[in-house]
Amino acid sequence: MKKLIFCCLVLLMGACKDDKKDPEPETDYATSFVGVYETTTVEGGITSNYKWDITTEAKNKLNIKYTKATKVTISGTTINLTQEYPLVEVKTTAQDNFEVNEKVNVTQNTGEALSVRLSGLGSRIVNGSGVSQINITLKSSEASSGAPNEEVYLEFKKK
């Protein structure tokens, strides 16, 4: 009789067990990227200051206000160009990675219209100084004017 009661209890416990497991919610990696990142490059009389102001409004999706301020000095004359690239479809692909792949309408201080496709895979690391930074090889192409494609490696440091 004890064995029969024990078997019934085991069956009853097995029947009451919840086989439905709630799916784990998708982790939101976007919030860990939020902040302002900057870098400067100097090459052959051209100085470019890059700034990324990163925010997020949706899970695993970044909005980046990308500003590039270029200063060119030629024969004692300085020319300044400021460009703003509103990136709104940047997707985080892992805890420390994201992907840029979108066509953007660039706002320039010259007033000229410019539309480019930007693409690249960004990785966040902590550098030797303990500062968070984003490394990316950013590719841009602008087919409408026939301008050559550009590829630049950048290391944005968090401010």
mmCIF file with all atom_site columns, C-alpha atoms in Angstrom:
data_model
loop_
_atom_site.group_PDB
_atom_site.id
_atom_site.type_symbol
_atom_site.label_atom_id
_atom_site.label_alt_id
_atom_site.label_comp_id
_atom_site.label_asym_id
_atom_site.label_entity_id
_atom_site.label_seq_id
_atom_site.pdbx_PDB_ins_code
_atom_site.Cartn_x
_atom_site.Cartn_y
_atom_site.Cartn_z
_atom_site.occupancy
_atom_site.B_iso_or_equiv
_atom_site.pdbx_formal_charge
_atom_site.auth_seq_id
_atom_site.auth_comp_id
_atom_site.auth_asym_id
_atom_site.auth_atom_id
_atom_site.pdbx_PDB_model_num
ATOM 1   C CA . MET A 1 1   ? 0.000  0.000  0.000   1.00 0.00 ? 1   MET A CA 1
ATOM 2   C CA . LYS A 1 2   ? 2.866  2.388  0.807   1.00 0.00 ? 2   LYS A CA 1
ATOM 3   C CA . LYS A 1 3   ? 4.385  1.677  -2.593  1.00 0.00 ? 3   LYS A CA 1
ATOM 4   C CA . LEU A 1 4   ? 1.086  2.418  -4.300  1.00 0.00 ? 4   LEU A CA 1
ATOM 5   C CA . ILE A 1 5   ? 0.695  5.750  -2.459  1.00 0.00 ? 5   ILE A CA 1
ATOM 6   C CA . PHE A 1 6   ? 4.312  6.654  -3.259  1.00 0.00 ? 6   PHE A CA 1
ATOM 7   C CA . CYS A 1 7   ? 3.788  5.866  -6.972  1.00 0.00 ? 7   CYS A CA 1
ATOM 8   C CA . CYS A 1 8   ? 0.611  7.980  -7.011  1.00 0.00 ? 8   CYS A CA 1
ATOM 9   C CA . LEU A 1 9   ? 2.472  10.878 -5.427  1.00 0.00 ? 9   LEU A CA 1
ATOM 10  C CA . VAL A 1 10  ? 5.268  10.608 -7.974  1.00 0.00 ? 10  VAL A CA 1
ATOM 11  C CA . LEU A 1 11  ? 2.748  10.556 -10.841 1.00 0.00 ? 11  LEU A CA 1
ATOM 12  C CA . LEU A 1 12  ? 0.834  13.458 -9.330  1.00 0.00 ? 12  LEU A CA 1
ATOM 13  C CA . MET A 1 13  ? 4.007  15.519 -8.960  1.00 0.00 ? 13  MET A CA 1
ATOM 14  C CA . GLY A 1 14  ? 5.001  14.713 -12.546 1.00 0.00 ? 14  GLY A CA 1
ATOM 15  C CA . ALA A 1 15  ? 1.583  15.727 -13.830 1.00 0.00 ? 15  ALA A CA 1
ATOM 16  C CA . CYS A 1 16  ? 1.710  19.034 -11.954 1.00 0.00 ? 16  CYS A CA 1
ATOM 17  C CA . LYS A 1 17  ? 5.127  19.931 -13.296 1.00 0.00 ? 17  LYS A CA 1
ATOM 18  C CA . ASP A 1 18  ? 5.006  22.977 -15.617 1.00 0.00 ? 18  ASP A CA 1
ATOM 19  C CA . ASP A 1 19  ? 6.475  21.899 -18.941 1.00 0.00 ? 19  ASP A CA 1
ATOM 20  C CA . LYS A 1 20  ? 6.017  25.366 -20.412 1.00 0.00 ? 20  LYS A CA 1
ATOM 21  C CA . LYS A 1 21  ? 9.188  27.301 -19.928 1.00 0.00 ? 21  LYS A CA 1
ATOM 22  C CA . ASP A 1 22  ? 8.927  31.018 -20.412 1.00 0.00 ? 22  ASP A CA 1
ATOM 23  C CA . PRO A 1 23  ? 11.297 32.083 -23.163 1.00 0.00 ? 23  PRO A CA 1
ATOM 24  C CA . GLU A 1 24  ? 14.137 34.180 -21.869 1.00 0.00 ? 24  GLU A CA 1
ATOM 25  C CA . PRO A 1 25  ? 13.672 37.801 -22.796 1.00 0.00 ? 25  PRO A CA 1
ATOM 26  C CA . GLU A 1 26  ? 16.109 39.104 -25.398 1.00 0.00 ? 26  GLU A CA 1
ATOM 27  C CA . THR A 1 27  ? 18.936 41.019 -23.760 1.00 0.00 ? 27  THR A CA 1
ATOM 28  C CA . ASP A 1 28  ? 19.109 44.715 -24.637 1.00 0.00 ? 28  ASP A CA 1
ATOM 29  C CA . TYR A 1 29  ? 22.720 45.572 -25.442 1.00 0.00 ? 29  TYR A CA 1
ATOM 30  C CA . ALA A 1 30  ? 22.001 49.073 -26.765 1.00 0.00 ? 30  ALA A CA 1
ATOM 31  C CA . THR A 1 31  ? 21.908 50.884 -23.417 1.00 0.00 ? 31  THR A CA 1
ATOM 32  C CA . SER A 1 32  ? 25.535 50.022 -22.651 1.00 0.00 ? 32  SER A CA 1
ATOM 33  C CA . PHE A 1 33  ? 26.696 52.006 -25.725 1.00 0.00 ? 33  PHE A CA 1
ATOM 34  C CA . VAL A 1 34  ? 24.952 55.271 -24.764 1.00 0.00 ? 34  VAL A CA 1
ATOM 35  C CA . GLY A 1 35  ? 27.315 58.245 -24.447 1.00 0.00 ? 35  GLY A CA 1
ATOM 36  C CA . VAL A 1 36  ? 29.530 60.639 -26.379 1.00 0.00 ? 36  VAL A CA 1
ATOM 37  C CA . TYR A 1 37  ? 32.586 59.291 -28.207 1.00 0.00 ? 37  TYR A CA 1
ATOM 38  C CA . GLU A 1 38  ? 35.217 61.364 -30.039 1.00 0.00 ? 38  GLU A CA 1
ATOM 39  C CA . THR A 1 39  ? 38.398 60.997 -32.076 1.00 0.00 ? 39  THR A CA 1
ATOM 40  C CA . THR A 1 40  ? 40.673 63.141 -34.257 1.00 0.00 ? 40  THR A CA 1
ATOM 41  C CA . THR A 1 41  ? 42.710 62.226 -37.331 1.00 0.00 ? 41  THR A CA 1
ATOM 42  C CA . VAL A 1 42  ? 45.458 64.258 -38.999 1.00 0.00 ? 42  VAL A CA 1
ATOM 43  C CA . GLU A 1 43  ? 46.693 63.398 -42.474 1.00 0.00 ? 43  GLU A CA 1
ATOM 44  C CA . GLY A 1 44  ? 48.551 65.597 -44.962 1.00 0.00 ? 44  GLY A CA 1
ATOM 45  C CA . GLY A 1 45  ? 47.210 68.995 -43.864 1.00 0.00 ? 45  GLY A CA 1
ATOM 46  C CA . ILE A 1 46  ? 43.695 67.673 -43.213 1.00 0.00 ? 46  ILE A CA 1
ATOM 47  C CA . THR A 1 47  ? 42.449 67.508 -39.625 1.00 0.00 ? 47  THR A CA 1
ATOM 48  C CA . SER A 1 48  ? 39.153 65.734 -38.985 1.00 0.00 ? 48  SER A CA 1
ATOM 49  C CA . ASN A 1 49  ? 37.310 65.680 -35.673 1.00 0.00 ? 49  ASN A CA 1
ATOM 50  C CA . TYR A 1 50  ? 34.728 62.902 -35.385 1.00 0.00 ? 50  TYR A CA 1
ATOM 51  C CA . LYS A 1 51  ? 32.013 62.834 -32.736 1.00 0.00 ? 51  LYS A CA 1
ATOM 52  C CA . TRP A 1 52  ? 29.366 60.201 -32.069 1.00 0.00 ? 52  TRP A CA 1
ATOM 53  C CA . ASP A 1 53  ? 26.513 61.090 -29.705 1.00 0.00 ? 53  ASP A CA 1
ATOM 54  C CA . ILE A 1 54  ? 24.850 57.722 -29.105 1.00 0.00 ? 54  ILE A CA 1
ATOM 55  C CA . THR A 1 55  ? 21.331 57.321 -27.732 1.00 0.00 ? 55  THR A CA 1
ATOM 56  C CA . THR A 1 56  ? 18.782 54.523 -27.842 1.00 0.00 ? 56  THR A CA 1
ATOM 57  C CA . GLU A 1 57  ? 15.004 54.483 -28.176 1.00 0.00 ? 57  GLU A CA 1
ATOM 58  C CA . ALA A 1 58  ? 14.365 50.800 -28.849 1.00 0.00 ? 58  ALA A CA 1
ATOM 59  C CA . LYS A 1 59  ? 15.770 47.455 -27.755 1.00 0.00 ? 59  LYS A CA 1
ATOM 60  C CA . ASN A 1 60  ? 19.078 46.652 -29.498 1.00 0.00 ? 60  ASN A CA 1
ATOM 61  C CA . LYS A 1 61  ? 18.814 49.720 -31.727 1.00 0.00 ? 61  LYS A CA 1
ATOM 62  C CA . LEU A 1 62  ? 21.108 52.748 -31.558 1.00 0.00 ? 62  LEU A CA 1
ATOM 63  C CA . ASN A 1 63  ? 20.655 56.302 -32.794 1.00 0.00 ? 63  ASN A CA 1
ATOM 64  C CA . ILE A 1 64  ? 23.961 57.983 -33.563 1.00 0.00 ? 64  ILE A CA 1
ATOM 65  C CA . LYS A 1 65  ? 24.338 61.673 -34.262 1.00 0.00 ? 65  LYS A CA 1
ATOM 66  C CA . TYR A 1 66  ? 27.595 61.437 -36.199 1.00 0.00 ? 66  TYR A CA 1
ATOM 67  C CA . THR A 1 67  ? 29.390 64.752 -36.749 1.00 0.00 ? 67  THR A CA 1
ATOM 68  C CA . LYS A 1 68  ? 32.544 65.141 -38.837 1.00 0.00 ? 68  LYS A CA 1
ATOM 69  C CA . ALA A 1 69  ? 34.335 68.513 -38.732 1.00 0.00 ? 69  ALA A CA 1
ATOM 70  C CA . THR A 1 70  ? 37.147 68.743 -41.291 1.00 0.00 ? 70  THR A CA 1
ATOM 71  C CA . LYS A 1 71  ? 39.735 71.516 -41.503 1.00 0.00 ? 71  LYS A CA 1
ATOM 72  C CA . VAL A 1 72  ? 41.898 71.762 -44.606 1.00 0.00 ? 72  VAL A CA 1
ATOM 73  C CA . THR A 1 73  ? 44.829 74.170 -44.827 1.00 0.00 ? 73  THR A CA 1
ATOM 74  C CA . ILE A 1 74  ? 46.052 74.962 -48.341 1.00 0.00 ? 74  ILE A CA 1
ATOM 75  C CA . SER A 1 75  ? 48.610 77.687 -49.074 1.00 0.00 ? 75  SER A CA 1
ATOM 76  C CA . GLY A 1 76  ? 47.803 79.551 -45.870 1.00 0.00 ? 76  GLY A CA 1
ATOM 77  C CA . THR A 1 77  ? 44.032 79.357 -46.423 1.00 0.00 ? 77  THR A CA 1
ATOM 78  C CA . THR A 1 78  ? 41.887 77.303 -44.083 1.00 0.00 ? 78  THR A CA 1
ATOM 79  C CA . ILE A 1 79  ? 38.659 75.682 -45.242 1.00 0.00 ? 79  ILE A CA 1
ATOM 80  C CA . ASN A 1 80  ? 36.206 74.239 -42.696 1.00 0.00 ? 80  ASN A CA 1
ATOM 81  C CA . LEU A 1 81  ? 33.569 71.628 -43.530 1.00 0.00 ? 81  LEU A CA 1
ATOM 82  C CA . THR A 1 82  ? 31.058 70.288 -41.021 1.00 0.00 ? 82  THR A CA 1
ATOM 83  C CA . GLN A 1 83  ? 28.903 67.272 -41.870 1.00 0.00 ? 83  GLN A CA 1
ATOM 84  C CA . GLU A 1 84  ? 26.171 65.641 -39.772 1.00 0.00 ? 84  GLU A CA 1
ATOM 85  C CA . TYR A 1 85  ? 25.096 62.072 -40.442 1.00 0.00 ? 85  TYR A CA 1
ATOM 86  C CA . PRO A 1 86  ? 21.888 61.046 -38.605 1.00 0.00 ? 86  PRO A CA 1
ATOM 87  C CA . LEU A 1 87  ? 22.198 57.270 -38.134 1.00 0.00 ? 87  LEU A CA 1
ATOM 88  C CA . VAL A 1 88  ? 18.892 55.829 -36.884 1.00 0.00 ? 88  VAL A CA 1
ATOM 89  C CA . GLU A 1 89  ? 19.008 52.133 -37.824 1.00 0.00 ? 89  GLU A CA 1
ATOM 90  C CA . VAL A 1 90  ? 22.189 50.924 -36.082 1.00 0.00 ? 90  VAL A CA 1
ATOM 91  C CA . LYS A 1 91  ? 21.667 47.436 -34.661 1.00 0.00 ? 91  LYS A CA 1
ATOM 92  C CA . THR A 1 92  ? 23.548 45.899 -31.755 1.00 0.00 ? 92  THR A CA 1
ATOM 93  C CA . THR A 1 93  ? 24.532 42.354 -32.643 1.00 0.00 ? 93  THR A CA 1
ATOM 94  C CA . ALA A 1 94  ? 26.162 41.299 -29.363 1.00 0.00 ? 94  ALA A CA 1
ATOM 95  C CA . GLN A 1 95  ? 27.158 42.741 -26.023 1.00 0.00 ? 95  GLN A CA 1
ATOM 96  C CA . ASP A 1 96  ? 30.081 44.720 -27.474 1.00 0.00 ? 96  ASP A CA 1
ATOM 97  C CA . ASN A 1 97  ? 29.287 44.829 -31.208 1.00 0.00 ? 97  ASN A CA 1
ATOM 98  C CA . PHE A 1 98  ? 26.980 46.725 -33.535 1.00 0.00 ? 98  PHE A CA 1
ATOM 99  C CA . GLU A 1 99  ? 26.409 47.055 -37.268 1.00 0.00 ? 99  GLU A CA 1
ATOM 100 C CA . VAL A 1 100 ? 26.046 50.236 -39.319 1.00 0.00 ? 100 VAL A CA 1
ATOM 101 C CA . ASN A 1 101 ? 24.414 49.760 -42.717 1.00 0.00 ? 101 ASN A CA 1
ATOM 102 C CA . GLU A 1 102 ? 22.195 52.564 -43.923 1.00 0.00 ? 102 GLU A CA 1
ATOM 103 C CA . LYS A 1 103 ? 21.776 55.324 -46.450 1.00 0.00 ? 103 LYS A CA 1
ATOM 104 C CA . VAL A 1 104 ? 21.754 58.799 -44.888 1.00 0.00 ? 104 VAL A CA 1
ATOM 105 C CA . ASN A 1 105 ? 21.083 62.330 -46.030 1.00 0.00 ? 105 ASN A CA 1
ATOM 106 C CA . VAL A 1 106 ? 24.026 64.367 -44.807 1.00 0.00 ? 106 VAL A CA 1
ATOM 107 C CA . THR A 1 107 ? 23.596 67.935 -43.559 1.00 0.00 ? 107 THR A CA 1
ATOM 108 C CA . GLN A 1 108 ? 26.583 70.112 -44.521 1.00 0.00 ? 108 GLN A CA 1
ATOM 109 C CA . ASN A 1 109 ? 27.541 73.676 -43.626 1.00 0.00 ? 109 ASN A CA 1
ATOM 110 C CA . THR A 1 110 ? 27.994 74.301 -47.374 1.00 0.00 ? 110 THR A CA 1
ATOM 111 C CA . GLY A 1 111 ? 24.279 73.765 -47.949 1.00 0.00 ? 111 GLY A CA 1
ATOM 112 C CA . GLU A 1 112 ? 24.935 71.195 -50.675 1.00 0.00 ? 112 GLU A CA 1
ATOM 113 C CA . ALA A 1 113 ? 22.853 68.018 -50.706 1.00 0.00 ? 113 ALA A CA 1
ATOM 114 C CA . LEU A 1 114 ? 24.718 64.788 -50.036 1.00 0.00 ? 114 LEU A CA 1
ATOM 115 C CA . SER A 1 115 ? 23.402 61.256 -49.658 1.00 0.00 ? 115 SER A CA 1
ATOM 116 C CA . VAL A 1 116 ? 25.776 58.441 -48.719 1.00 0.00 ? 116 VAL A CA 1
ATOM 117 C CA . ARG A 1 117 ? 25.659 54.821 -47.657 1.00 0.00 ? 117 ARG A CA 1
ATOM 118 C CA . LEU A 1 118 ? 27.605 54.100 -44.487 1.00 0.00 ? 118 LEU A CA 1
ATOM 119 C CA . SER A 1 119 ? 28.521 50.591 -43.389 1.00 0.00 ? 119 SER A CA 1
ATOM 120 C CA . GLY A 1 120 ? 30.787 48.956 -40.870 1.00 0.00 ? 120 GLY A CA 1
ATOM 121 C CA . LEU A 1 121 ? 31.027 46.696 -37.831 1.00 0.00 ? 121 LEU A CA 1
ATOM 122 C CA . GLY A 1 122 ? 31.839 48.438 -34.566 1.00 0.00 ? 122 GLY A CA 1
ATOM 123 C CA . SER A 1 123 ? 33.421 46.817 -31.513 1.00 0.00 ? 123 SER A CA 1
ATOM 124 C CA . ARG A 1 124 ? 33.528 48.266 -28.016 1.00 0.00 ? 124 ARG A CA 1
ATOM 125 C CA . ILE A 1 125 ? 36.621 47.605 -25.935 1.00 0.00 ? 125 ILE A CA 1
ATOM 126 C CA . VAL A 1 126 ? 38.284 49.040 -22.848 1.00 0.00 ? 126 VAL A CA 1
ATOM 127 C CA . ASN A 1 127 ? 41.704 50.416 -23.805 1.00 0.00 ? 127 ASN A CA 1
ATOM 128 C CA . GLY A 1 128 ? 44.898 50.246 -21.749 1.00 0.00 ? 128 GLY A CA 1
ATOM 129 C CA . SER A 1 129 ? 43.983 53.485 -19.946 1.00 0.00 ? 129 SER A CA 1
ATOM 130 C CA . GLY A 1 130 ? 40.695 51.974 -18.774 1.00 0.00 ? 130 GLY A CA 1
ATOM 131 C CA . VAL A 1 131 ? 38.619 54.139 -21.133 1.00 0.00 ? 131 VAL A CA 1
ATOM 132 C CA . SER A 1 132 ? 35.771 52.621 -23.123 1.00 0.00 ? 132 SER A CA 1
ATOM 133 C CA . GLN A 1 133 ? 36.216 53.036 -26.867 1.00 0.00 ? 133 GLN A CA 1
ATOM 134 C CA . ILE A 1 134 ? 34.562 51.963 -30.107 1.00 0.00 ? 134 ILE A CA 1
ATOM 135 C CA . ASN A 1 135 ? 36.731 50.699 -32.967 1.00 0.00 ? 135 ASN A CA 1
ATOM 136 C CA . ILE A 1 136 ? 35.228 50.661 -36.453 1.00 0.00 ? 136 ILE A CA 1
ATOM 137 C CA . THR A 1 137 ? 36.259 50.588 -40.082 1.00 0.00 ? 137 THR A CA 1
ATOM 138 C CA . LEU A 1 138 ? 33.639 52.868 -41.570 1.00 0.00 ? 138 LEU A CA 1
ATOM 139 C CA . LYS A 1 139 ? 32.955 52.584 -45.289 1.00 0.00 ? 139 LYS A CA 1
ATOM 140 C CA . SER A 1 140 ? 31.109 55.291 -47.180 1.00 0.00 ? 140 SER A CA 1
ATOM 141 C CA . SER A 1 141 ? 29.965 55.348 -50.772 1.00 0.00 ? 141 SER A CA 1
ATOM 142 C CA . GLU A 1 142 ? 28.224 58.051 -52.750 1.00 0.00 ? 142 GLU A CA 1
ATOM 143 C CA . ALA A 1 143 ? 27.171 56.731 -56.120 1.00 0.00 ? 143 ALA A CA 1
ATOM 144 C CA . SER A 1 144 ? 25.202 59.773 -57.330 1.00 0.00 ? 144 SER A CA 1
ATOM 145 C CA . SER A 1 145 ? 28.239 62.045 -57.786 1.00 0.00 ? 145 SER A CA 1
ATOM 146 C CA . GLY A 1 146 ? 30.674 59.359 -58.828 1.00 0.00 ? 146 GLY A CA 1
ATOM 147 C CA . ALA A 1 147 ? 32.921 60.200 -55.863 1.00 0.00 ? 147 ALA A CA 1
ATOM 148 C CA . PRO A 1 148 ? 35.267 57.384 -54.875 1.00 0.00 ? 148 PRO A CA 1
ATOM 149 C CA . ASN A 1 149 ? 34.340 55.119 -51.984 1.00 0.00 ? 149 ASN A CA 1
ATOM 150 C CA . GLU A 1 150 ? 36.074 55.950 -48.731 1.00 0.00 ? 150 GLU A CA 1
ATOM 151 C CA . GLU A 1 151 ? 37.164 53.621 -45.956 1.00 0.00 ? 151 GLU A CA 1
ATOM 152 C CA . VAL A 1 152 ? 38.512 54.931 -42.659 1.00 0.00 ? 152 VAL A CA 1
ATOM 153 C CA . TYR A 1 153 ? 39.520 53.159 -39.449 1.00 0.00 ? 153 TYR A CA 1
ATOM 154 C CA . LEU A 1 154 ? 38.482 55.095 -36.337 1.00 0.00 ? 154 LEU A CA 1
ATOM 155 C CA . GLU A 1 155 ? 38.957 54.621 -32.588 1.00 0.00 ? 155 GLU A CA 1
ATOM 156 C CA . PHE A 1 156 ? 36.285 56.636 -30.750 1.00 0.00 ? 156 PHE A CA 1
ATOM 157 C CA . LYS A 1 157 ? 37.032 57.231 -27.070 1.00 0.00 ? 157 LYS A CA 1
ATOM 158 C CA . LYS A 1 158 ? 34.208 57.778 -24.607 1.00 0.00 ? 158 LYS A CA 1
ATOM 159 C CA . LYS A 1 159 ? 34.088 61.255 -23.058 1.00 0.00 ? 159 LYS A CA 1
#
